[in-house]
Short mmCIF file of C-alpha atoms in Angstrom, two decimals:
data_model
loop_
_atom_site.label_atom_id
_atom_site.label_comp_id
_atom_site.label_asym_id
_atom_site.label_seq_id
_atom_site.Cartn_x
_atom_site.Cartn_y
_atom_site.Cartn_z
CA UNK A 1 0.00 0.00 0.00
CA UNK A 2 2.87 2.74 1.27
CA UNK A 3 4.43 1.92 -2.52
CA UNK A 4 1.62 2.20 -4.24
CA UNK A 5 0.47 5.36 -2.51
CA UNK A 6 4.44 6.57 -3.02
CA UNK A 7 3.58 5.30 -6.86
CA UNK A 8 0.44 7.54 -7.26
CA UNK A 9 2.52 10.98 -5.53
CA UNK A 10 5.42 9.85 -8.10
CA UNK A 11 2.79 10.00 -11.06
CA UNK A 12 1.00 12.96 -9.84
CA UNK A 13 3.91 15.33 -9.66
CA UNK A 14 5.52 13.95 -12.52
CA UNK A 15 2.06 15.22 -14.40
CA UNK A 16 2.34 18.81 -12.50
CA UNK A 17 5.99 18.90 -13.67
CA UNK A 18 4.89 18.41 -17.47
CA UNK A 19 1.91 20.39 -16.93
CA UNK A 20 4.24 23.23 -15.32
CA UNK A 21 6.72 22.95 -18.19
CA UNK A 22 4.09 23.03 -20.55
CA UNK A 23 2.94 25.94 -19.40
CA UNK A 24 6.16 27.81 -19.31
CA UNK A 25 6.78 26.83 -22.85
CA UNK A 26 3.41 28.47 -23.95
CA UNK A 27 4.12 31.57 -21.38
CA UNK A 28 7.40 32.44 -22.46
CA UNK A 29 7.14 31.15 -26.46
CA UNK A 30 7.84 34.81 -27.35
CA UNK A 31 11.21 35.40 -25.43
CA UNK A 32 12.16 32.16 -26.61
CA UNK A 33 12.13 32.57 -30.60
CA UNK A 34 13.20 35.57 -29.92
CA UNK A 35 16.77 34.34 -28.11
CA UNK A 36 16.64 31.81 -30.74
CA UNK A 37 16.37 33.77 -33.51
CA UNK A 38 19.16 35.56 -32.09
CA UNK A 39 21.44 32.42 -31.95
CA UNK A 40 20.67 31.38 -35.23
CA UNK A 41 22.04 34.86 -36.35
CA UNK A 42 24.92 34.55 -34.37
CA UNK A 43 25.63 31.32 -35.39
CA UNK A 44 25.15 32.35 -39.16
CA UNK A 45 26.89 35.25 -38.78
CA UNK A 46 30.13 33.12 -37.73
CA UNK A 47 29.70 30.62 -40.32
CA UNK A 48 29.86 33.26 -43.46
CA UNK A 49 32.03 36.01 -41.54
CA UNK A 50 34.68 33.36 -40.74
CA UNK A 51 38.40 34.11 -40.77
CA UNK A 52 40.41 37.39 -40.39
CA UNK A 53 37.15 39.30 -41.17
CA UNK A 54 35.23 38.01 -38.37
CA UNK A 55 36.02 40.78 -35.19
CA UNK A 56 36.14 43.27 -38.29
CA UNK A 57 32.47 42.73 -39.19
CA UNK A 58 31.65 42.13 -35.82
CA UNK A 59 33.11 45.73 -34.79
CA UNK A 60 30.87 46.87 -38.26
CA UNK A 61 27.41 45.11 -36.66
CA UNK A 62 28.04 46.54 -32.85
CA UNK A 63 28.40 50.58 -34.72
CA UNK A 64 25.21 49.63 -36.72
CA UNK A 65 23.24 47.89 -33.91
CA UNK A 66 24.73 51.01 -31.45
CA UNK A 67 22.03 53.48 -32.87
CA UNK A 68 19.14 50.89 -33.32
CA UNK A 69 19.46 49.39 -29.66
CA UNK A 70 19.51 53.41 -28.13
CA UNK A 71 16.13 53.98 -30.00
CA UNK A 72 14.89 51.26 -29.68
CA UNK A 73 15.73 51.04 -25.63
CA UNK A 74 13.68 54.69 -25.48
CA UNK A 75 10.76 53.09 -27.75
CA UNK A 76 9.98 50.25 -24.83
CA UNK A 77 8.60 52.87 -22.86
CA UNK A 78 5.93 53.76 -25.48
CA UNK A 79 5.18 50.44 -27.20
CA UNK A 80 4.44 49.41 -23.80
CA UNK A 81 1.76 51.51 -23.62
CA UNK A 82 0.61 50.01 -27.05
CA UNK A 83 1.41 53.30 -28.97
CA UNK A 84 4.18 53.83 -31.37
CA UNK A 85 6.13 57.00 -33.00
CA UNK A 86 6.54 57.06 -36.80
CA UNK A 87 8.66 60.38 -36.55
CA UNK A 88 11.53 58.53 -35.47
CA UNK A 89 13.34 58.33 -38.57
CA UNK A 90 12.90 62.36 -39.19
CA UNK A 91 13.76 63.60 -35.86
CA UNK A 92 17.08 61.68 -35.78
CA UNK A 93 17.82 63.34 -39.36
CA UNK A 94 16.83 67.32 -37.90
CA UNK A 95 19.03 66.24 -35.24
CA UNK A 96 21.91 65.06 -36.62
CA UNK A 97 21.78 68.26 -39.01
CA UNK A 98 21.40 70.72 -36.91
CA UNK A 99 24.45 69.52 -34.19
CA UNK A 100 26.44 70.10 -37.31
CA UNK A 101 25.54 73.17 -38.25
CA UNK A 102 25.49 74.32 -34.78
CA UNK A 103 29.14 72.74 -33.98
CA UNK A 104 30.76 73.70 -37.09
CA UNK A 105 29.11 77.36 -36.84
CA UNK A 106 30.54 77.81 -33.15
CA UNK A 107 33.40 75.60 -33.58
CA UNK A 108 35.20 72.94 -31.53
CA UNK A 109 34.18 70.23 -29.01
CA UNK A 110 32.16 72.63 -27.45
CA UNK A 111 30.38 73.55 -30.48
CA UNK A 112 29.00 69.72 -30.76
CA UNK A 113 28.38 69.89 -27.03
CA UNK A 114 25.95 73.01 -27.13
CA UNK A 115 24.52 71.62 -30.38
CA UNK A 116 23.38 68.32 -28.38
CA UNK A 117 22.04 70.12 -25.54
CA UNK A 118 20.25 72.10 -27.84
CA UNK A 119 18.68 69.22 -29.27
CA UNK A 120 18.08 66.79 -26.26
CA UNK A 121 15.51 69.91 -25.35
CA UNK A 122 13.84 70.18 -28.50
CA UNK A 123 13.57 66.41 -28.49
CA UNK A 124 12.14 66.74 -25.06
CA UNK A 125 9.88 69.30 -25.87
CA UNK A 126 8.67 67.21 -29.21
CA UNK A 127 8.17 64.12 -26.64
CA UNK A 128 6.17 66.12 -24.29
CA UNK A 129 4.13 67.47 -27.36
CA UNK A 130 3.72 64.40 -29.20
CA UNK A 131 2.44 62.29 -25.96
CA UNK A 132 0.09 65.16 -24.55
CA UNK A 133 -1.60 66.33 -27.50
CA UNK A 134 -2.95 62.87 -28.53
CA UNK A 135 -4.93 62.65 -24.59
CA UNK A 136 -6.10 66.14 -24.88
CA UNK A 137 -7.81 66.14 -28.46
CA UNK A 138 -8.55 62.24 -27.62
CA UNK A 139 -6.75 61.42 -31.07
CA UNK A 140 -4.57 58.71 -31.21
CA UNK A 141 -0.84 58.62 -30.87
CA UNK A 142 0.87 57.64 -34.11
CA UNK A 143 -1.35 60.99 -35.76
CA UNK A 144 0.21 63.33 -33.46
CA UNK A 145 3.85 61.78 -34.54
CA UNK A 146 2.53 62.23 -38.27
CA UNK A 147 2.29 65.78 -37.62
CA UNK A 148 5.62 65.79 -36.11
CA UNK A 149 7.19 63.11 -39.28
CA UNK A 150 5.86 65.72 -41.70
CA UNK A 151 6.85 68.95 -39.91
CA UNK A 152 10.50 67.29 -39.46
CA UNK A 153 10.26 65.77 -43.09
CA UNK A 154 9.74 70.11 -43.75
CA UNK A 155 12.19 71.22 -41.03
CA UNK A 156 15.59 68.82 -42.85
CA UNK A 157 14.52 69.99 -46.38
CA UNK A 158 14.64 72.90 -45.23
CA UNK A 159 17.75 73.11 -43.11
CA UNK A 160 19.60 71.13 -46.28
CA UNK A 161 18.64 73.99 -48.85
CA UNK A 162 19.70 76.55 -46.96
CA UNK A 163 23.26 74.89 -46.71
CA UNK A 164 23.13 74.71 -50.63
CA UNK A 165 24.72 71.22 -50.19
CA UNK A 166 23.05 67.53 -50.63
CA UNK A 167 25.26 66.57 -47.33
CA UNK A 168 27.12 68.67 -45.10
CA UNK A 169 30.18 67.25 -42.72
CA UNK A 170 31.26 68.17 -39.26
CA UNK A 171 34.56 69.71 -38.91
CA UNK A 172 35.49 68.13 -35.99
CA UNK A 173 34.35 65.04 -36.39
CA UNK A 174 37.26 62.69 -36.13
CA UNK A 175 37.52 64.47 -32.34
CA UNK A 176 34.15 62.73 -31.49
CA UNK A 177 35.49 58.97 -31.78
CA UNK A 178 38.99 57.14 -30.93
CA UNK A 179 41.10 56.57 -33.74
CA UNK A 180 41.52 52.87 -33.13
CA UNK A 181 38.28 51.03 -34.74
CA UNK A 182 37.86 48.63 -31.60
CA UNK A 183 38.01 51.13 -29.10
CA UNK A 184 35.33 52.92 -30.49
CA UNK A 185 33.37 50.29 -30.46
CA UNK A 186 34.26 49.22 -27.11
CA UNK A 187 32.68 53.11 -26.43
CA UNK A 188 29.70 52.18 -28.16
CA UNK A 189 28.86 49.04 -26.02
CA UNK A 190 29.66 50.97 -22.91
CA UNK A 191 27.11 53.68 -24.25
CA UNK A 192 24.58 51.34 -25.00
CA UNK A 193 25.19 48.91 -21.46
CA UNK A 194 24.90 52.31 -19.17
CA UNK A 195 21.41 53.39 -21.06
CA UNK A 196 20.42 49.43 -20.61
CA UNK A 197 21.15 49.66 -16.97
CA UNK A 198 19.22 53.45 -16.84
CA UNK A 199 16.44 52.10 -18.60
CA UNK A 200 15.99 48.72 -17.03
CA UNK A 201 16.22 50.68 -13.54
CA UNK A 202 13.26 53.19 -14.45
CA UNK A 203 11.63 50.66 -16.36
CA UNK A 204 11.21 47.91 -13.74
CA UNK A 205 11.71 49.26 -10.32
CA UNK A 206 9.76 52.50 -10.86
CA UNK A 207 6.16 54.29 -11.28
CA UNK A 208 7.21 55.30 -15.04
CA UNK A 209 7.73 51.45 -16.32
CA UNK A 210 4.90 49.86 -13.94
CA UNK A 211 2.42 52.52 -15.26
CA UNK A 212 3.36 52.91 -18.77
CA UNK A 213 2.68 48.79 -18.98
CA UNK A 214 -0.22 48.86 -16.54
CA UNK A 215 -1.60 52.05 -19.54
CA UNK A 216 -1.12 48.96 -22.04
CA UNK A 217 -2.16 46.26 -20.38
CA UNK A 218 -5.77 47.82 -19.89
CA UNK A 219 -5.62 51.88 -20.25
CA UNK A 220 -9.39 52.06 -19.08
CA UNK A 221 -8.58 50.10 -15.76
CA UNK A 222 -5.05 51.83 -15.30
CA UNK A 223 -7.22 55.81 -15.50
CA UNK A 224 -10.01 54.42 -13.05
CA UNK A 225 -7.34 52.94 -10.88
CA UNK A 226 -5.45 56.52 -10.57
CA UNK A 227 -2.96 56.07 -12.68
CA UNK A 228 -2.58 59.90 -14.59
CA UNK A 229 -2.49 59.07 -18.40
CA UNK A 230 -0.90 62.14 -18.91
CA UNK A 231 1.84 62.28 -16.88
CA UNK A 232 3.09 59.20 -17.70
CA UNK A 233 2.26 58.92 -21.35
CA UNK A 234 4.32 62.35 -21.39
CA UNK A 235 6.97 60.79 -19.54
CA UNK A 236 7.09 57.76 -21.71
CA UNK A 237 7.03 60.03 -24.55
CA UNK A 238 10.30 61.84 -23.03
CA UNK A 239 12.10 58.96 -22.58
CA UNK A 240 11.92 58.38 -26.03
CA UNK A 241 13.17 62.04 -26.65
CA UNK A 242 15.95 61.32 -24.74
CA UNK A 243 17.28 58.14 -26.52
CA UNK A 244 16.64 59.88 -29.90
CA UNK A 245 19.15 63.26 -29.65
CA UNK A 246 21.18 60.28 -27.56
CA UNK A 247 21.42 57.61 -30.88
CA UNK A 248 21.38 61.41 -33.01
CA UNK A 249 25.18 62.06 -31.54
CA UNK A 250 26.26 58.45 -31.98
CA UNK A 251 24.69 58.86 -35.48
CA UNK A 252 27.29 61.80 -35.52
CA UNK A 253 30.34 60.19 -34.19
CA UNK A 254 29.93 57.18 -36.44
CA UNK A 255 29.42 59.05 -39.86
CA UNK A 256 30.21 62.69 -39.05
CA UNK A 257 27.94 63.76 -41.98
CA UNK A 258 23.91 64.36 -42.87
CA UNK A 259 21.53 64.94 -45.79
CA UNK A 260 18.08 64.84 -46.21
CA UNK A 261 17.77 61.09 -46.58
CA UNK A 262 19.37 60.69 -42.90
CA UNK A 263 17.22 58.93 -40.74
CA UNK A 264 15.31 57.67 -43.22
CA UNK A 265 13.71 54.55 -42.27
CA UNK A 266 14.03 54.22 -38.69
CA UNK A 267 10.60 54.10 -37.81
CA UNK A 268 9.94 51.09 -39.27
CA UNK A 269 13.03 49.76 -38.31
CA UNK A 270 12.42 50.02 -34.58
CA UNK A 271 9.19 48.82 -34.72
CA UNK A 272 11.26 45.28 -36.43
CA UNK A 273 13.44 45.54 -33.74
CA UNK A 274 11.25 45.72 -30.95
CA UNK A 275 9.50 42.28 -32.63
CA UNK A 276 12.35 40.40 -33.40
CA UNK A 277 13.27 41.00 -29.52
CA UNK A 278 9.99 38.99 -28.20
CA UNK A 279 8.10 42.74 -28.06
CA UNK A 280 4.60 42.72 -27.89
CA UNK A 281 2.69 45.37 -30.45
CA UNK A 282 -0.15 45.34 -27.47
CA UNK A 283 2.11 46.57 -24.99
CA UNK A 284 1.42 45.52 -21.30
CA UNK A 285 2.78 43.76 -18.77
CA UNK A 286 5.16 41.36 -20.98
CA UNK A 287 6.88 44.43 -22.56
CA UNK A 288 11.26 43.95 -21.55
CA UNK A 289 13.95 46.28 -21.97
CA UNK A 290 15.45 43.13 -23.13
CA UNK A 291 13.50 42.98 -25.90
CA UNK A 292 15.34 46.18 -27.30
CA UNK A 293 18.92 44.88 -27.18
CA UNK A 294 18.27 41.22 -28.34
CA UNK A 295 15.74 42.69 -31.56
CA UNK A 296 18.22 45.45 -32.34
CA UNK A 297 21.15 42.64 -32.67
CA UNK A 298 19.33 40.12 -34.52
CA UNK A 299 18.02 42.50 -36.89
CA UNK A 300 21.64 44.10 -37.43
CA UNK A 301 23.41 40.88 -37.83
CA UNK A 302 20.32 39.53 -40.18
CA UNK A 303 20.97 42.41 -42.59
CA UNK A 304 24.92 41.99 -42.10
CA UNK A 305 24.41 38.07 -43.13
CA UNK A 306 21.79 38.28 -45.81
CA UNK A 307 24.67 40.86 -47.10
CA UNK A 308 27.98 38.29 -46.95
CA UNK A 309 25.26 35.68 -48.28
CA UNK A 310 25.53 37.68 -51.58
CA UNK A 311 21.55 38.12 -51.35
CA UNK A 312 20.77 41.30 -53.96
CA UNK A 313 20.83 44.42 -52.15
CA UNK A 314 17.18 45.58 -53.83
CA UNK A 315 16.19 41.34 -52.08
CA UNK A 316 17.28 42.10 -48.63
CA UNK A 317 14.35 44.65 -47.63
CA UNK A 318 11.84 41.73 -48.99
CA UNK A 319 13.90 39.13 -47.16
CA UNK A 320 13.51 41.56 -43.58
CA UNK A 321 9.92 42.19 -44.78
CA UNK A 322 8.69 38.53 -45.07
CA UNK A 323 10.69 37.35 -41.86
CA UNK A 324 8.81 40.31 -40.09
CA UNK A 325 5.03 39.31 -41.05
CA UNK A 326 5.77 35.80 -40.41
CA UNK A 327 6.58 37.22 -37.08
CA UNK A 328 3.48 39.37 -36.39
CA UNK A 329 1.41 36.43 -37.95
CA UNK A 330 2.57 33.87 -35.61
CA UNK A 331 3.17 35.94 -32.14
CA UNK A 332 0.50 38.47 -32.22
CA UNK A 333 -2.45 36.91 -34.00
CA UNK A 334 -5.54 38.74 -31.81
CA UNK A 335 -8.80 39.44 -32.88
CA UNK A 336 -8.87 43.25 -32.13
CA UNK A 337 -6.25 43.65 -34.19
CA UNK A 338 -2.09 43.17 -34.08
CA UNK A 339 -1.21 47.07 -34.71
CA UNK A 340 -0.53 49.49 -31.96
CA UNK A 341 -3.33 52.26 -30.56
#
């Protein structure tokens, strides 16, 4: 009898354990194609970037993935709240304009310095704008940042034709990054693990990351609750303002020159990131700063090995394209829709 009893507990918590397992397979299926879709880039990227070549490409993919991973880290705190900003791409270009202008009108490091400041208000100022304005004329988000992509799309025509130039450089821009290739990317993962550490901070230990995913998880229940969608959708906003004059100056440092395709793009891009990292276009309470760094990699090394695959150039945006709704299709399949408020 004791063995059979002993036989029956065996059974029954051998059944919880595959039940529990089960369970955390289905819970966590996001987070884990995402990490694997990340190793299988890694592990691709190795195979076709092996050889001498290998830390030289690798140093390439951390200065591309450097500005993708800042945005994108600032864009958690609004696609948590299921919203999204489409003005990205146009702000970075402003930005990266006008520290040149600025820096190489003043001259100097001091010049570039001013020049950022200078911009990490205005992009501020656009963050508070573009996350109040949608609550008080109860429109939502992404038209306020189409007002802001157009009047930034106006704003680097303009500031191009009145250099008389297609691109403009910065004078002092080999005083921005260390000569020696691996240092300065060495300086760009610092960059990027310091903003991680900010972000993950204010994004899981405080009011600003608890509300902004409590706003997506159910914004009706987070208002009655007392949680001020202003404030914090304002504040999320602003975060987002900050990483963009942020990935603006590392823009800067890496290419030292603009025109009035700069930027162009990054919208879109982000929003791939973010879903290649595991992030979901509802927002709520399974939104990660993790999901940031591991979709700004994978993307980044998927365009470096579709490149050193020989794939055509005009293939690779269809390549990114299909990968990305096979994504959507099979992780946020909901029938109120996939796309963010």
């Amino acid at each position: 009898m004791p063995e059979n009893v002993k036989t029956g507990e065996t059974a029954s918590q051998q059944t919880k354990e595959k039940v529990t397992f089960a369970g955390f397979l289905k819970s966590h299926a996001t987070d884990l194609m995402a990490y694997a879709g990340l190793a299988v880039m890694l592990i691709l990227f190795v195979v076709f970037n092996s050889g001498p070549r290998l830390m030289y490409n690798f140093g390439s993919v951390i200065q591309a993935a450097a500005v993708y991973a800042i945005l994108s880290l600032g864009a958690v705190f609004i696609y948590s709240m299921g919203f999204m900003d489409v003005s990205l791409g146009q702000q970075v270009g402003v930005y990266v304009i006008m520290m040149i202008l600025i820096g190489n009108k003043i001259g100097g490091i001091g010049g570039v310095i001013i020049g950022f400041l200078l911009v990490l208000a205005l992009a501020l100022v656009c963050g508070a704008i573009n996350g109040a304005v949608s609550i008080f004329l109860g429109l939502p988000s992404i038209v306020t940042s189409l007002f802001l992509m157009f009047f930034f799309t106006g704003a680097q025509f303009l500031l191009m034709e009145g250099t008389g130039e297609n691109t403009i450089a910065l004078e002092v821009a080999s005083a921005l990054r260390p000569a020696d290739r691996n240092a300065y990317s060495l300086m760009l993962i610092g960059i990027i693990v310091l903003l991680a550490l900010i972000g993950t901070y204010f994004f899981k230990y405080t009011k600003l990351g608890k509300y902004t995913r409590a706003i997506g998880a159910n914004k009706v229940a987070a208002n009655q609750s007392g949680i001020s969608l202003v404030k914090w959708q304002v504040l999320g906003y602003m975060a987002l303002g900050f990483c963009t004059a942020v990935a603006s100056f590392v823009m800067l440092t890496r290419t030292g020159t603009a025109g009035k395709g700069t930027g162009s793009g990054y919208a879109m891009d982000i929003m791939i990131c973010l879903i290649l990292g595991g992030m979901p276009l509802k927002g709520g309470m399974k939104s990660k700063i993790s999901c940031a760094l591991v979709g700004a990699l994978t993307y980044t090394l998927l365009s470096n090995v579709l490149t050193t695959m020989g794939v055509p150039l005009q293939w690779v945006n269809f390549v990114k394209a299909l990968i990305f709704l096979i994504i959507v299709l099979l992780t946020c399949r909901k029938s109120t829709g996939i796309l963010p408020r």
